[in-house]
């Protein structure tokens, strides 16, 4: 499947999240129709929460027992912590849909040893996708956001994880937050069948212009997400697109 990149701009955040929910379900139906299952990595942060709430409200009857949910990254905190991506997803989606607990693959980020939590999560992925040594998983859909510094998942500028080429998941030290984050690596992101970036709000406009239209050396982490054999879709609202030349 040739790689494609699309940028869709929606008038409002509400329009953006409705379209993102429809694309999520479209990708889900296609994957379940084709392979009998839909493997998705969810993103954290604040932006996707509205999408998760919409999926819970409008698509709770979707064949949840064929959906397998992973997390593209996680903060190094227990699942009860307000900072936890799992907690956000659990409250906005998982507690509202009939998805079997065994279909949700959580990062055991309560483990004080972040590297061990990352290795454990990699082992979960390798088991689920029945990977041989050196193989990478191909998720059907990976949701991503973009941070104010151009980071995505927990791949931050000037951080060690940017150069990881063999592991699927690493504990990435983020100096400015003085903590580790557990994150998918670029090889996993770029082997996905589809990557969907969501960006909403005026505070994203400057960085979005840099990421989508800028020539940065080195490239910003969000610019390095280029599925080698998949679809890359940027779904953004007008406020976030304000600085784009169109
Ligand atoms: C996280 C995310 C991170 C996020 C961006 C955007 O754990 O924080 O995975 O990559 O997508 O920081 O965050 P907002 O959606 O809150 O702007």
mmCIF file of C-alpha atoms and ligand atoms in Angstrom:
data_model
loop_
_atom_site.group_PDB
_atom_site.id
_atom_site.type_symbol
_atom_site.label_atom_id
_atom_site.label_comp_id
_atom_site.label_asym_id
_atom_site.label_seq_id
_atom_site.Cartn_x
_atom_site.Cartn_y
_atom_site.Cartn_z
ATOM 1 C CA UNK A 1 0.000 0.000 0.000
ATOM 2 C CA UNK A 2 1.689 3.215 -1.121
ATOM 3 C CA UNK A 3 2.218 5.730 1.644
ATOM 4 C CA UNK A 4 -0.151 8.636 1.548
ATOM 5 C CA UNK A 5 -0.292 11.839 3.560
ATOM 6 C CA UNK A 6 -3.486 13.834 3.968
ATOM 7 C CA UNK A 7 -4.200 17.025 5.888
ATOM 8 C CA UNK A 8 -7.872 17.645 6.639
ATOM 9 C CA UNK A 9 -8.950 20.919 8.220
ATOM 10 C CA UNK A 10 -12.282 21.121 10.044
ATOM 11 C CA UNK A 11 -14.151 24.309 10.906
ATOM 12 C CA UNK A 12 -14.516 23.459 14.580
ATOM 13 C CA UNK A 13 -13.054 21.067 17.172
ATOM 14 C CA UNK A 14 -16.432 19.307 17.317
ATOM 15 C CA UNK A 15 -16.323 18.707 13.540
ATOM 16 C CA UNK A 16 -12.762 17.440 13.883
ATOM 17 C CA UNK A 17 -13.624 14.880 16.557
ATOM 18 C CA UNK A 18 -16.729 13.672 14.730
ATOM 19 C CA UNK A 19 -14.671 13.075 11.603
ATOM 20 C CA UNK A 20 -11.937 11.378 13.663
ATOM 21 C CA UNK A 21 -14.528 9.064 15.246
ATOM 22 C CA UNK A 22 -15.884 8.159 11.815
ATOM 23 C CA UNK A 23 -12.381 7.457 10.523
ATOM 24 C CA UNK A 24 -11.649 5.320 13.610
ATOM 25 C CA UNK A 25 -14.767 3.246 12.971
ATOM 26 C CA UNK A 26 -14.107 3.063 9.196
ATOM 27 C CA UNK A 27 -10.574 1.780 9.861
ATOM 28 C CA UNK A 28 -11.993 -0.621 12.443
ATOM 29 C CA UNK A 29 -14.566 -2.070 10.080
ATOM 30 C CA UNK A 30 -11.937 -2.472 7.355
ATOM 31 C CA UNK A 31 -9.481 -4.227 9.690
ATOM 32 C CA UNK A 32 -12.095 -6.528 11.205
ATOM 33 C CA UNK A 33 -13.440 -7.298 7.736
ATOM 34 C CA UNK A 34 -9.932 -8.024 6.488
ATOM 35 C CA UNK A 35 -8.153 -9.653 9.437
ATOM 36 C CA UNK A 36 -10.925 -10.326 11.923
ATOM 37 C CA UNK A 37 -9.460 -7.872 14.449
ATOM 38 C CA UNK A 38 -8.615 -4.187 14.868
ATOM 39 C CA UNK A 39 -5.379 -3.286 16.614
ATOM 40 C CA UNK A 40 -5.120 0.309 17.774
ATOM 41 C CA UNK A 41 -2.629 2.335 19.777
ATOM 42 C CA UNK A 42 -4.257 5.199 21.643
ATOM 43 C CA UNK A 43 -2.589 8.505 22.357
ATOM 44 C CA UNK A 44 -2.567 10.375 25.616
ATOM 45 C CA UNK A 45 -2.556 14.039 26.511
ATOM 46 C CA UNK A 46 -5.742 16.134 26.465
ATOM 47 C CA UNK A 47 -6.648 16.342 22.750
ATOM 48 C CA UNK A 48 -7.964 12.770 22.130
ATOM 49 C CA UNK A 49 -10.224 12.738 25.198
ATOM 50 C CA UNK A 50 -13.099 14.243 23.163
ATOM 51 C CA UNK A 51 -12.647 11.521 20.546
ATOM 52 C CA UNK A 52 -12.759 8.757 23.177
ATOM 53 C CA UNK A 53 -15.898 10.267 24.700
ATOM 54 C CA UNK A 54 -17.557 10.415 21.264
ATOM 55 C CA UNK A 55 -16.649 6.788 20.522
ATOM 56 C CA UNK A 56 -18.133 5.783 23.867
ATOM 57 C CA UNK A 57 -21.292 7.850 23.249
ATOM 58 C CA UNK A 58 -21.937 7.003 19.593
ATOM 59 C CA UNK A 59 -20.257 3.667 18.878
ATOM 60 C CA UNK A 60 -20.550 1.673 22.105
ATOM 61 C CA UNK A 61 -22.208 -1.113 20.108
ATOM 62 C CA UNK A 62 -19.194 -1.435 17.797
ATOM 63 C CA UNK A 63 -17.771 -4.977 17.908
ATOM 64 C CA UNK A 64 -15.615 -4.256 20.921
ATOM 65 C CA UNK A 65 -14.475 -7.870 21.393
ATOM 66 C CA UNK A 66 -12.557 -7.584 18.112
ATOM 67 C CA UNK A 67 -10.738 -4.404 19.132
ATOM 68 C CA UNK A 68 -7.342 -4.667 20.789
ATOM 69 C CA UNK A 69 -6.162 -1.478 22.449
ATOM 70 C CA UNK A 70 -2.579 -0.494 23.131
ATOM 71 C CA UNK A 71 -1.002 2.746 24.352
ATOM 72 C CA UNK A 72 1.514 4.622 22.175
ATOM 73 C CA UNK A 73 3.057 6.060 25.301
ATOM 74 C CA UNK A 74 2.514 6.394 29.019
ATOM 75 C CA UNK A 75 3.665 8.601 31.832
ATOM 76 C CA UNK A 76 5.733 6.892 34.546
ATOM 77 C CA UNK A 77 2.892 6.940 37.074
ATOM 78 C CA UNK A 78 0.375 4.443 38.496
ATOM 79 C CA UNK A 79 -2.953 4.003 36.590
ATOM 80 C CA UNK A 80 -4.776 5.936 39.312
ATOM 81 C CA UNK A 81 -2.614 9.043 38.894
ATOM 82 C CA UNK A 82 -4.237 12.137 37.272
ATOM 83 C CA UNK A 83 -1.282 12.195 34.849
ATOM 84 C CA UNK A 84 -1.924 8.619 33.676
ATOM 85 C CA UNK A 85 -2.920 8.206 30.025
ATOM 86 C CA UNK A 86 -4.523 4.890 30.968
ATOM 87 C CA UNK A 87 -6.669 6.655 33.571
ATOM 88 C CA UNK A 88 -7.839 9.235 31.030
ATOM 89 C CA UNK A 89 -8.734 6.500 28.501
ATOM 90 C CA UNK A 90 -10.368 4.360 31.160
ATOM 91 C CA UNK A 91 -12.597 7.197 32.364
ATOM 92 C CA UNK A 92 -13.511 8.557 28.894
ATOM 93 C CA UNK A 93 -13.849 5.249 27.005
ATOM 94 C CA UNK A 94 -13.098 1.874 28.593
ATOM 95 C CA UNK A 95 -15.600 2.134 31.446
ATOM 96 C CA UNK A 96 -18.318 2.986 28.894
ATOM 97 C CA UNK A 97 -17.901 0.210 26.319
ATOM 98 C CA UNK A 98 -18.119 -3.585 26.571
ATOM 99 C CA UNK A 99 -14.515 -4.292 25.671
ATOM 100 C CA UNK A 100 -13.082 -7.431 27.319
ATOM 101 C CA UNK A 101 -10.362 -6.539 29.864
ATOM 102 C CA UNK A 102 -7.965 -8.926 28.112
ATOM 103 C CA UNK A 103 -8.269 -6.805 24.937
ATOM 104 C CA UNK A 104 -6.742 -3.775 26.664
ATOM 105 C CA UNK A 105 -2.964 -3.775 26.923
ATOM 106 C CA UNK A 106 -1.945 -1.305 29.623
ATOM 107 C CA UNK A 107 1.631 -0.204 30.320
ATOM 108 C CA UNK A 108 2.487 -1.294 33.893
ATOM 109 C CA UNK A 109 3.811 2.203 34.554
ATOM 110 C CA UNK A 110 3.422 1.777 38.312
ATOM 111 C CA UNK A 111 6.644 -0.215 38.146
ATOM 112 C CA UNK A 112 9.280 2.076 39.739
ATOM 113 C CA UNK A 113 11.738 0.686 37.160
ATOM 114 C CA UNK A 114 10.682 2.462 33.950
ATOM 115 C CA UNK A 115 13.025 0.376 31.776
ATOM 116 C CA UNK A 116 11.471 -2.809 33.143
ATOM 117 C CA UNK A 117 7.976 -1.433 32.447
ATOM 118 C CA UNK A 118 9.052 -0.704 28.865
ATOM 119 C CA UNK A 119 10.569 -4.187 28.367
ATOM 120 C CA UNK A 120 7.462 -5.762 29.820
ATOM 121 C CA UNK A 121 5.271 -3.816 27.409
ATOM 122 C CA UNK A 122 7.484 -4.775 24.486
ATOM 123 C CA UNK A 123 7.141 -8.412 25.546
ATOM 124 C CA UNK A 124 3.346 -8.013 25.579
ATOM 125 C CA UNK A 125 3.441 -6.654 22.017
ATOM 126 C CA UNK A 126 5.792 -9.382 20.823
ATOM 127 C CA UNK A 127 3.511 -12.042 22.316
ATOM 128 C CA UNK A 128 0.305 -10.559 20.925
ATOM 129 C CA UNK A 129 1.686 -10.041 17.397
ATOM 130 C CA UNK A 130 3.638 -13.344 17.554
ATOM 131 C CA UNK A 131 6.791 -11.562 16.459
ATOM 132 C CA UNK A 132 10.075 -13.298 15.720
ATOM 133 C CA UNK A 133 13.302 -11.613 16.878
ATOM 134 C CA UNK A 134 13.926 -8.475 14.806
ATOM 135 C CA UNK A 135 10.318 -8.275 13.606
ATOM 136 C CA UNK A 136 8.075 -5.259 14.236
ATOM 137 C CA UNK A 137 4.295 -5.183 14.746
ATOM 138 C CA UNK A 138 1.970 -3.624 12.181
ATOM 139 C CA UNK A 139 -0.858 -1.919 14.056
ATOM 140 C CA UNK A 140 -3.965 -1.081 12.064
ATOM 141 C CA UNK A 141 -4.180 2.401 13.533
ATOM 142 C CA UNK A 142 -1.976 4.564 15.741
ATOM 143 C CA UNK A 143 -3.396 7.774 17.184
ATOM 144 C CA UNK A 144 -0.902 10.539 17.858
ATOM 145 C CA UNK A 145 -0.848 14.083 19.125
ATOM 146 C CA UNK A 146 1.731 16.816 18.699
ATOM 147 C CA UNK A 147 3.258 18.662 21.627
ATOM 148 C CA UNK A 148 4.284 22.350 21.748
ATOM 149 C CA UNK A 149 7.915 21.348 21.064
ATOM 150 C CA UNK A 150 6.998 19.089 18.162
ATOM 151 C CA UNK A 151 7.170 15.884 20.181
ATOM 152 C CA UNK A 152 4.801 12.993 19.526
ATOM 153 C CA UNK A 153 4.016 9.962 21.689
ATOM 154 C CA UNK A 154 6.864 10.483 24.168
ATOM 155 C CA UNK A 155 9.507 11.012 21.514
ATOM 156 C CA UNK A 156 10.818 14.412 22.575
ATOM 157 C CA UNK A 157 13.388 16.561 20.756
ATOM 158 C CA UNK A 158 16.976 15.818 21.840
ATOM 159 C CA UNK A 159 15.946 12.638 23.695
ATOM 160 C CA UNK A 160 17.665 9.245 23.417
ATOM 161 C CA UNK A 161 14.611 7.363 22.145
ATOM 162 C CA UNK A 162 14.679 9.269 18.853
ATOM 163 C CA UNK A 163 17.508 7.081 17.599
ATOM 164 C CA UNK A 164 16.135 3.723 18.766
ATOM 165 C CA UNK A 165 15.915 1.368 15.775
ATOM 166 C CA UNK A 166 15.558 -2.127 17.247
ATOM 167 C CA UNK A 167 13.336 -1.991 20.310
ATOM 168 C CA UNK A 168 9.563 -1.496 20.108
ATOM 169 C CA UNK A 169 9.128 0.306 23.442
ATOM 170 C CA UNK A 170 11.643 2.229 25.540
ATOM 171 C CA UNK A 171 11.808 4.228 28.743
ATOM 172 C CA UNK A 172 12.765 7.672 27.478
ATOM 173 C CA UNK A 173 14.304 10.164 29.923
ATOM 174 C CA UNK A 174 12.652 13.568 29.443
ATOM 175 C CA UNK A 175 14.935 16.064 31.134
ATOM 176 C CA UNK A 176 12.476 18.955 31.139
ATOM 177 C CA UNK A 177 9.936 16.859 33.039
ATOM 178 C CA UNK A 178 12.696 15.196 35.120
ATOM 179 C CA UNK A 179 11.078 11.830 34.547
ATOM 180 C CA UNK A 180 10.933 8.849 32.199
ATOM 181 C CA UNK A 181 8.121 8.284 29.736
ATOM 182 C CA UNK A 182 7.396 4.843 28.267
ATOM 183 C CA UNK A 183 6.965 5.152 24.542
ATOM 184 C CA UNK A 184 6.657 3.354 21.220
ATOM 185 C CA UNK A 185 9.665 3.940 19.012
ATOM 186 C CA UNK A 186 9.699 5.282 15.442
ATOM 187 C CA UNK A 187 10.074 1.800 13.867
ATOM 188 C CA UNK A 188 6.702 0.849 15.397
ATOM 189 C CA UNK A 189 5.015 4.116 14.435
ATOM 190 C CA UNK A 190 6.313 3.907 10.869
ATOM 191 C CA UNK A 191 5.190 0.328 10.311
ATOM 192 C CA UNK A 192 1.582 1.120 11.118
ATOM 193 C CA UNK A 193 -1.095 0.728 8.427
ATOM 194 C CA UNK A 194 -2.449 4.132 9.439
ATOM 195 C CA UNK A 195 -1.294 6.953 11.669
ATOM 196 C CA UNK A 196 -3.855 9.598 12.627
ATOM 197 C CA UNK A 197 -2.557 12.853 14.131
ATOM 198 C CA UNK A 198 -5.104 15.020 15.935
ATOM 199 C CA UNK A 199 -4.382 18.683 16.612
ATOM 200 C CA UNK A 200 -6.857 21.236 17.868
ATOM 201 C CA UNK A 201 -6.619 24.839 19.039
ATOM 202 C CA UNK A 202 -4.692 28.016 18.338
ATOM 203 C CA UNK A 203 -1.849 27.019 20.650
ATOM 204 C CA UNK A 204 -0.886 24.321 18.118
ATOM 205 C CA UNK A 205 -0.775 26.659 15.088
ATOM 206 C CA UNK A 206 2.856 27.743 15.303
ATOM 207 C CA UNK A 207 4.309 24.280 15.770
ATOM 208 C CA UNK A 208 1.936 22.740 13.219
ATOM 209 C CA UNK A 209 3.230 25.209 10.631
ATOM 210 C CA UNK A 210 6.790 24.124 11.455
ATOM 211 C CA UNK A 211 5.948 20.421 11.375
ATOM 212 C CA UNK A 212 3.851 20.399 8.192
ATOM 213 C CA UNK A 213 5.612 23.110 6.211
ATOM 214 C CA UNK A 214 8.961 23.693 7.919
ATOM 215 C CA UNK A 215 12.416 22.352 7.011
ATOM 216 C CA UNK A 216 13.933 21.561 10.398
ATOM 217 C CA UNK A 217 17.377 20.133 10.959
ATOM 218 C CA UNK A 218 17.190 17.752 12.683
ATOM 219 C CA UNK A 219 13.578 17.091 11.770
ATOM 220 C CA UNK A 220 11.082 17.485 14.598
ATOM 221 C CA UNK A 221 9.876 14.208 16.088
ATOM 222 C CA UNK A 222 6.373 14.690 14.623
ATOM 223 C CA UNK A 223 7.982 15.117 11.187
ATOM 224 C CA UNK A 224 9.713 11.751 11.511
ATOM 225 C CA UNK A 225 6.395 9.891 11.550
ATOM 226 C CA UNK A 226 6.286 8.672 7.950
ATOM 227 C CA UNK A 227 4.610 5.273 7.644
ATOM 228 C CA UNK A 228 6.697 3.308 5.132
ATOM 229 C CA UNK A 229 3.676 1.393 3.858
ATOM 230 C CA UNK A 230 0.683 3.135 5.290
ATOM 231 C CA UNK A 231 -1.550 6.156 5.515
ATOM 232 C CA UNK A 232 -0.616 9.320 7.404
ATOM 233 C CA UNK A 233 -3.549 11.570 8.160
ATOM 234 C CA UNK A 234 -3.435 14.912 9.937
ATOM 235 C CA UNK A 235 -6.857 15.868 11.231
ATOM 236 C CA UNK A 236 -6.826 19.437 12.511
ATOM 237 C CA UNK A 237 -9.215 22.259 13.190
ATOM 238 C CA UNK A 238 -9.180 25.771 11.738
ATOM 239 C CA UNK A 239 -7.610 27.274 14.850
ATOM 240 C CA UNK A 240 -4.673 24.849 14.682
ATOM 241 C CA UNK A 241 -4.368 25.368 10.911
ATOM 242 C CA UNK A 242 -4.241 29.169 11.206
ATOM 243 C CA UNK A 243 -0.562 29.439 10.212
ATOM 244 C CA UNK A 244 -0.627 26.951 7.341
ATOM 245 C CA UNK A 245 -0.261 28.313 3.796
ATOM 246 C CA UNK A 246 -3.320 27.067 1.881
HETATM 247 C C1 LIG B 1 1.203 12.353 26.151
HETATM 248 C C2 LIG B 1 0.994 12.217 24.685
HETATM 249 C C3 LIG B 1 1.686 13.334 23.959
HETATM 250 C C4 LIG B 1 0.563 14.250 23.516
HETATM 251 C C5 LIG B 1 1.079 15.641 23.160
HETATM 252 C C6 LIG B 1 -0.078 16.579 22.899
HETATM 253 O O1 LIG B 1 1.314 11.352 26.840
HETATM 254 O O2 LIG B 1 1.186 13.500 26.595
HETATM 255 O O3 LIG B 1 1.075 11.040 24.172
HETATM 256 O O4 LIG B 1 2.455 12.982 22.884
HETATM 257 O O5 LIG B 1 -0.092 13.678 22.409
HETATM 258 O O6 LIG B 1 1.830 16.102 24.259
HETATM 259 O O7 LIG B 1 -0.746 16.730 24.117
HETATM 260 P P1 LIG B 1 -2.141 17.527 24.205
HETATM 261 O O8 LIG B 1 -3.139 16.729 23.462
HETATM 262 O O9 LIG B 1 -2.429 17.559 25.668
HETATM 263 O O10 LIG B 1 -1.901 18.889 23.591
#
